[in-house]
Every structure is written in structure tokens, then in C-alpha cells.
PDB file of C-alpha atoms in Angstrom:
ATOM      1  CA  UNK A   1     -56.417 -43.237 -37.840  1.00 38.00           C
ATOM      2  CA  UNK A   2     -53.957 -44.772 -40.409  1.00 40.00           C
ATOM      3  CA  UNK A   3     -50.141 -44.457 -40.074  1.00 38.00           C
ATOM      4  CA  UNK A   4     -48.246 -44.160 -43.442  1.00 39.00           C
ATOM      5  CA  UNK A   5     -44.874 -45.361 -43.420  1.00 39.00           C
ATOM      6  CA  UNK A   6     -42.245 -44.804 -45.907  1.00 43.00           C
ATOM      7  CA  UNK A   7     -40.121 -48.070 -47.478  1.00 44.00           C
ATOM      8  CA  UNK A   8     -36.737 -47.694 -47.409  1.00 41.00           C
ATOM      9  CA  UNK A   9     -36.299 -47.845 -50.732  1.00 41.00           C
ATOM     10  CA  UNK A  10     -38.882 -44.964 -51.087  1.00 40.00           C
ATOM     11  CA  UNK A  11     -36.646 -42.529 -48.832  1.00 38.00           C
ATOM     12  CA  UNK A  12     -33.550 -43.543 -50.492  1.00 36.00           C
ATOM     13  CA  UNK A  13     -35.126 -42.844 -54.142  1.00 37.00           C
ATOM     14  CA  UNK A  14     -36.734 -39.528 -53.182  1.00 38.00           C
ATOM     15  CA  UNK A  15     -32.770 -38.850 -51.804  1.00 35.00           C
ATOM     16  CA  UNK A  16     -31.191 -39.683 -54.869  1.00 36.00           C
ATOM     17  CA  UNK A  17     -29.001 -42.908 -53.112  1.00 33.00           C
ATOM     18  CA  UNK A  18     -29.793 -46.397 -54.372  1.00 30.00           C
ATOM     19  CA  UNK A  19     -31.119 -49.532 -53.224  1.00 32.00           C
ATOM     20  CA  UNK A  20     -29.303 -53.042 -53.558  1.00 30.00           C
ATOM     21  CA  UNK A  21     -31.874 -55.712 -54.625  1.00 31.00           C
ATOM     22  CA  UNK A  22     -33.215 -57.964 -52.057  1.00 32.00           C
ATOM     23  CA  UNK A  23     -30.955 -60.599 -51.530  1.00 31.00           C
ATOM     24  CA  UNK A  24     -33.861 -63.250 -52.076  1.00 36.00           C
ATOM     25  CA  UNK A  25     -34.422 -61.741 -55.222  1.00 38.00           C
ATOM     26  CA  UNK A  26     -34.551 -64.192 -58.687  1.00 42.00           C
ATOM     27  CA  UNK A  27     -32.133 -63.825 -61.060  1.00 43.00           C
ATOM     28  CA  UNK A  28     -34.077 -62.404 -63.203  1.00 48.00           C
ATOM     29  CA  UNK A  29     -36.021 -60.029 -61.374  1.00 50.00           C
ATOM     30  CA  UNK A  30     -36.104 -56.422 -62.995  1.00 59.00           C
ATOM     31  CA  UNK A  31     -34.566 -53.404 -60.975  1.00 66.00           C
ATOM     32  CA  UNK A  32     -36.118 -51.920 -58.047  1.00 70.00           C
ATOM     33  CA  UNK A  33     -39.550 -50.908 -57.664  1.00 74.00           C
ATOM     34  CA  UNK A  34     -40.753 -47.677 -55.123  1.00 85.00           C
ATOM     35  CA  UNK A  35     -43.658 -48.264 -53.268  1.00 90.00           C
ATOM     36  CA  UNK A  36     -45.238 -47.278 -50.060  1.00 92.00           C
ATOM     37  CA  UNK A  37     -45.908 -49.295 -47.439  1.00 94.00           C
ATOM     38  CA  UNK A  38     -49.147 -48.642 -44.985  1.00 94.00           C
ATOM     39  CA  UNK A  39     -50.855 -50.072 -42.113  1.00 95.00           C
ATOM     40  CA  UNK A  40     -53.145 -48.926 -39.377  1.00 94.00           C
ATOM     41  CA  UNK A  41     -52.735 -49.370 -36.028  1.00 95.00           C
ATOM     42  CA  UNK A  42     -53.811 -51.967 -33.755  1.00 97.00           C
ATOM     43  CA  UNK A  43     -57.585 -51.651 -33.142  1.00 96.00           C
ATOM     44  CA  UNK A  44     -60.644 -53.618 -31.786  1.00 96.00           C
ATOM     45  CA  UNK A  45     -62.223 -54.934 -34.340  1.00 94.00           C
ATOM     46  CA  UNK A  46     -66.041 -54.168 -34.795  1.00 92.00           C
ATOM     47  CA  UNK A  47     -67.476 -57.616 -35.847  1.00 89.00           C
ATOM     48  CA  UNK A  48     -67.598 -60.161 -32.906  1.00 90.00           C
ATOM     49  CA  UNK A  49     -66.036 -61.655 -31.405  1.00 93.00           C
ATOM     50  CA  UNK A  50     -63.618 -59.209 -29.567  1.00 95.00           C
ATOM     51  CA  UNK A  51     -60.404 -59.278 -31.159  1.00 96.00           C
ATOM     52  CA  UNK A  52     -57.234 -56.992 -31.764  1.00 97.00           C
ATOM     53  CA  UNK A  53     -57.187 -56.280 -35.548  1.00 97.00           C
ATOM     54  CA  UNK A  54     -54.895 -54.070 -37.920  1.00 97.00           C
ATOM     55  CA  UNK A  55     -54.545 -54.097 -41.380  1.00 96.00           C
ATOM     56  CA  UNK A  56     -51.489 -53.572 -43.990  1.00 97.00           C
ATOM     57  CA  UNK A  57     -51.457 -52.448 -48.244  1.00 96.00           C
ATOM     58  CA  UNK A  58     -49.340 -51.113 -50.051  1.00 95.00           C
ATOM     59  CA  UNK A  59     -49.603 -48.335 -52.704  1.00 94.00           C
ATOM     60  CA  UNK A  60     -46.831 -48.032 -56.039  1.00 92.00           C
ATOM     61  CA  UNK A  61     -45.057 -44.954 -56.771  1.00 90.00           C
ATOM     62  CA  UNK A  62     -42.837 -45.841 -59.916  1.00 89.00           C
ATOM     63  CA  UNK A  63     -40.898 -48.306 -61.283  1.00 88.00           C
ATOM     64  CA  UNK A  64     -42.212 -51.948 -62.236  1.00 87.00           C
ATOM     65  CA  UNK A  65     -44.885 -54.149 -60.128  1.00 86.00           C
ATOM     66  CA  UNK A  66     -48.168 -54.351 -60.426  1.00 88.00           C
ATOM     67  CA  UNK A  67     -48.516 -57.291 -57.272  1.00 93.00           C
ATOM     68  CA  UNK A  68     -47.306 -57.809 -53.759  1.00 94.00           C
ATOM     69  CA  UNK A  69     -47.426 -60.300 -51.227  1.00 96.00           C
ATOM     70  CA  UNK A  70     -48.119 -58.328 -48.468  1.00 96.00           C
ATOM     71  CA  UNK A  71     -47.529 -59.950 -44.657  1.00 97.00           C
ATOM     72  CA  UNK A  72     -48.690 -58.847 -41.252  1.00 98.00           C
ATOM     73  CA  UNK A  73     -47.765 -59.813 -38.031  1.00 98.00           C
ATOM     74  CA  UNK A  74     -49.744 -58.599 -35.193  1.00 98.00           C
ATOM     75  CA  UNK A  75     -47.485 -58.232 -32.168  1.00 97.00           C
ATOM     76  CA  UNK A  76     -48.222 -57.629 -28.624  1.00 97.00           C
ATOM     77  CA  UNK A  77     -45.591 -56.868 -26.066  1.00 96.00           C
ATOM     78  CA  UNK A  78     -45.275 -59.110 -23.087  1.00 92.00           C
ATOM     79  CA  UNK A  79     -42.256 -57.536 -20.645  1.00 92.00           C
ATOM     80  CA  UNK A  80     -39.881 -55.675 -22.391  1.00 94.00           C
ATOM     81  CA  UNK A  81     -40.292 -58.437 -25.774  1.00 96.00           C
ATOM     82  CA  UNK A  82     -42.339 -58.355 -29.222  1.00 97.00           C
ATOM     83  CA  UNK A  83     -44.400 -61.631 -29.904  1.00 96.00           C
ATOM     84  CA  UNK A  84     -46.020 -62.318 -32.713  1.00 97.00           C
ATOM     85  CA  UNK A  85     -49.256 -63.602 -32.039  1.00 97.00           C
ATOM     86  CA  UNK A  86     -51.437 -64.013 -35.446  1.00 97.00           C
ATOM     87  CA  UNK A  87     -49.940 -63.750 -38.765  1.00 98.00           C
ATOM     88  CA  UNK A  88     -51.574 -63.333 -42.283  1.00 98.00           C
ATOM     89  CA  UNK A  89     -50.454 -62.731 -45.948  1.00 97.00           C
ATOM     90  CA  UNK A  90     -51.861 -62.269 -49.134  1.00 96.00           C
ATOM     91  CA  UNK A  91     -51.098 -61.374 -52.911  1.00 96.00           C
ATOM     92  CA  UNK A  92     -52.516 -57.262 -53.357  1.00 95.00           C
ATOM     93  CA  UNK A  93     -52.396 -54.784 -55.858  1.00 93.00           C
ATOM     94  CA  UNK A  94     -51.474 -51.561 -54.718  1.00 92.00           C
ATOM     95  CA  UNK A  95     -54.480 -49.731 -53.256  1.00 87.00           C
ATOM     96  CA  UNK A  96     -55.246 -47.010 -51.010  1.00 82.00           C
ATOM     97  CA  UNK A  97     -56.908 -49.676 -47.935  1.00 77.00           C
ATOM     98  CA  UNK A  98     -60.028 -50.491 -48.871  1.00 79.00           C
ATOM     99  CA  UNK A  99     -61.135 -53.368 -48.184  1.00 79.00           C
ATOM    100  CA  UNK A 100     -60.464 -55.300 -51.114  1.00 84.00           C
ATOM    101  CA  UNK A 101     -56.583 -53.639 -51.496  1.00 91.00           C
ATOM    102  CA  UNK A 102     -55.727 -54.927 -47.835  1.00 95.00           C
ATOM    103  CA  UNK A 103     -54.651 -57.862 -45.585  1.00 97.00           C
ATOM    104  CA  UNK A 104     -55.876 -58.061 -41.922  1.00 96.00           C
ATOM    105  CA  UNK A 105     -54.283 -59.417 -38.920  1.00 97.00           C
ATOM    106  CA  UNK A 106     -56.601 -60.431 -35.972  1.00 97.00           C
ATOM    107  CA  UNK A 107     -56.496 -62.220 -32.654  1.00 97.00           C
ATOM    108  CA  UNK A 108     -58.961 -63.027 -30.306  1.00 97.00           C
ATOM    109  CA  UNK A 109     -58.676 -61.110 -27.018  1.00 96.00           C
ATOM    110  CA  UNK A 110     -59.285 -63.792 -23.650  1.00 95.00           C
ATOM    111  CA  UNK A 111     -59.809 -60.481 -21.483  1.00 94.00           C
ATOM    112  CA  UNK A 112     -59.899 -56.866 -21.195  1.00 94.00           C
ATOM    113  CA  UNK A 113     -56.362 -56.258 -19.504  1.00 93.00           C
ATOM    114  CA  UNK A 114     -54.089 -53.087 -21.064  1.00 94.00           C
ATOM    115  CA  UNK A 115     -50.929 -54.156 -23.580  1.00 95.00           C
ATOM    116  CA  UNK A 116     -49.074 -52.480 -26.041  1.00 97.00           C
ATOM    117  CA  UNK A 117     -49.895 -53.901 -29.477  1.00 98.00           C
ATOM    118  CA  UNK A 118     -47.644 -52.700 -33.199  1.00 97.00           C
ATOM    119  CA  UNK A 119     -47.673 -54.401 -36.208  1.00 97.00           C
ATOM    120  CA  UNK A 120     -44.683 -55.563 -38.461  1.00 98.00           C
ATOM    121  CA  UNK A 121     -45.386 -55.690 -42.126  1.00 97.00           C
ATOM    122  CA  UNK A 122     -43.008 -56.521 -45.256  1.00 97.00           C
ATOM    123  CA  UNK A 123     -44.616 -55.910 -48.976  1.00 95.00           C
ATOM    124  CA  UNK A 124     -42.133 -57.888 -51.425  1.00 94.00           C
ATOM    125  CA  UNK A 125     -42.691 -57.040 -55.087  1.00 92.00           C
ATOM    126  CA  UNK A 126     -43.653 -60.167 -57.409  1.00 92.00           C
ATOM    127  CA  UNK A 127     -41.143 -60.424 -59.428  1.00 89.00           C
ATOM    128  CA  UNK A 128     -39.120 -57.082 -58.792  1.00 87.00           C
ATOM    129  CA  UNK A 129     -36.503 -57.106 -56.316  1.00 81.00           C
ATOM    130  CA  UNK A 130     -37.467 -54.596 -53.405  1.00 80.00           C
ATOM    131  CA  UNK A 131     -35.826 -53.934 -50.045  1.00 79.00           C
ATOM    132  CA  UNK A 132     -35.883 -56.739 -47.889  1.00 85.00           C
ATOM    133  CA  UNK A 133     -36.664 -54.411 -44.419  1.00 88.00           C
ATOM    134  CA  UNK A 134     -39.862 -54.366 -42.487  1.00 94.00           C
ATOM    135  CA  UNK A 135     -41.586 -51.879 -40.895  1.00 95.00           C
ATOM    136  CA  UNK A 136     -43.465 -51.397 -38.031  1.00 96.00           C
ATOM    137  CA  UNK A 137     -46.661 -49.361 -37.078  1.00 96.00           C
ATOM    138  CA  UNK A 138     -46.426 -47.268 -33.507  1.00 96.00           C
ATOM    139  CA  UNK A 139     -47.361 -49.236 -30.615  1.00 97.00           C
ATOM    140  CA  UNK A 140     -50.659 -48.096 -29.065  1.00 97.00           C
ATOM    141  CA  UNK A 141     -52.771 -49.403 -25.614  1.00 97.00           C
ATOM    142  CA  UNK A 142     -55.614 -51.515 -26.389  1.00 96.00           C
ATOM    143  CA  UNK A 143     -57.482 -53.715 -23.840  1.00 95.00           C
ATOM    144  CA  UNK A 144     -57.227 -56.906 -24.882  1.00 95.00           C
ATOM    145  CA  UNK A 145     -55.112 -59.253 -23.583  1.00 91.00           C
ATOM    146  CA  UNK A 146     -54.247 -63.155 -25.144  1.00 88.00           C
TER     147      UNK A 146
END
């Protein structure tokens, strides 16, 4: 099952506000692009070796960019914290998750005990300033502990 979510600067465009550039934006980026940003939720993979896997794209609504560098961090929750425990990134065109369209965070799981796993992903238009906010996929129970 995927989980969609919706970049800010998607919301505040289909609101009618606006969107200050990312403040790590060049000089001479162009104006804000809309996109989508998408990831599933934390899974076990199904090629060995048991590991917790998710995956992140991102998909363009209007506006210029043609290229992202999108970044996932697979996070498992350890008391009442987030930690990051495998990270990945990697230049995309938008795409709807296929395979080729995608970047995939995985771990290797030492045992079978229950945690909460999420993802945190950031797309940043190459090029085009964009929002500089991150989202996050909804925690889920998967047995596989690191």
C-alpha cells in the first residue's frame, strides 16, 4: 500500500497562498515548482537478506523541473525518539514508483522483535527553488529489529 503525501508547496498552490523559495536556493534559480511527494511505507523487503525497506519519488504537477534529488531516511523508533538508521539519495525524474522513477532505503534486520518504523523524505528541485520541509510516511509495526 503506498501513502501519497502532499508538499507543502502543493497545498499552498492548490489554496491560492504562496511559497517563499528555499532558503538554500541559487540565485538564480527560477520560481517555485509544484510537485508531489510519495513514499511507501516501511516494508520487508522480498529479496534476501531480511531487511526493512521503503521507497520515495516524486511526481510534477506544474511549474519548472524536470529532476530531483530525492532523499530517504529510514527511521525506526527506539523509546519515545526517531533514528535514522540507513539513508539513500538519488537524482529522479518525476515518476509514478516504478522501479526505475524511485530511491530505496533498506536496513538489515539482526532479529524479528516489533518497532515502529516511518520514513522522512525531502525532493529538492534541480535548479528550482522548492520548499525546504520534509515529510514523513505513517509509522507502521514491522518485525525487524537493528
Amino acid at each position: 500500500m503506498r501513502t501519497f503525501l502532499t508538499s507543502t508547496v502543493l497545498t499552498a498552490a492548490l489554496l491560492g497562498g504562496s511559497v517563499a523559495p528555499a532558503t538554500a536556493a541559487p540565485p538564480a534559480a527560477k520560481g517555485p515548482g509544484v510537485f508531489v511527494t510519495n513514499g511507501d511505507r516501511v516494508h520487508i523487503s522480498s529479496t534476501p537478506p531480511r531487511t526493512a525497506s521503503a521507497h520515495a519519488w516524486w511526481t510534477h504537477v506544474s511549474g519548472p523541473g524536470t529532476k530531483a534529488k530525492v532523499t530517504i531516511w529510514l527511521q525506526m523508533k527506539s523509546g519515545k525518539k526517531w533514528h535514522s538508521v540507513a539513508r539513500n539519495a538519488k537524482n529522479l525524474k518525476s515518476g509514478n514508483g516504478g522501479s526505475a522513477r524511485r530511491v530505496v532505503a533498506r536496513k538489515k534486520c539482526a532479529n524479528r522483535s516489533t518497532r515502529q518504523w516511518r520514513t522522512k523524505i525531502d525532493v529538492d528541485l534541480i535548479g528550482v527553488a522548492d520548499s525546504p520541509e520534509k515529510v514523513y510516511t505513517k509509522p507502521v509495526t514491522v518485525k525487524c529489529g537493528v
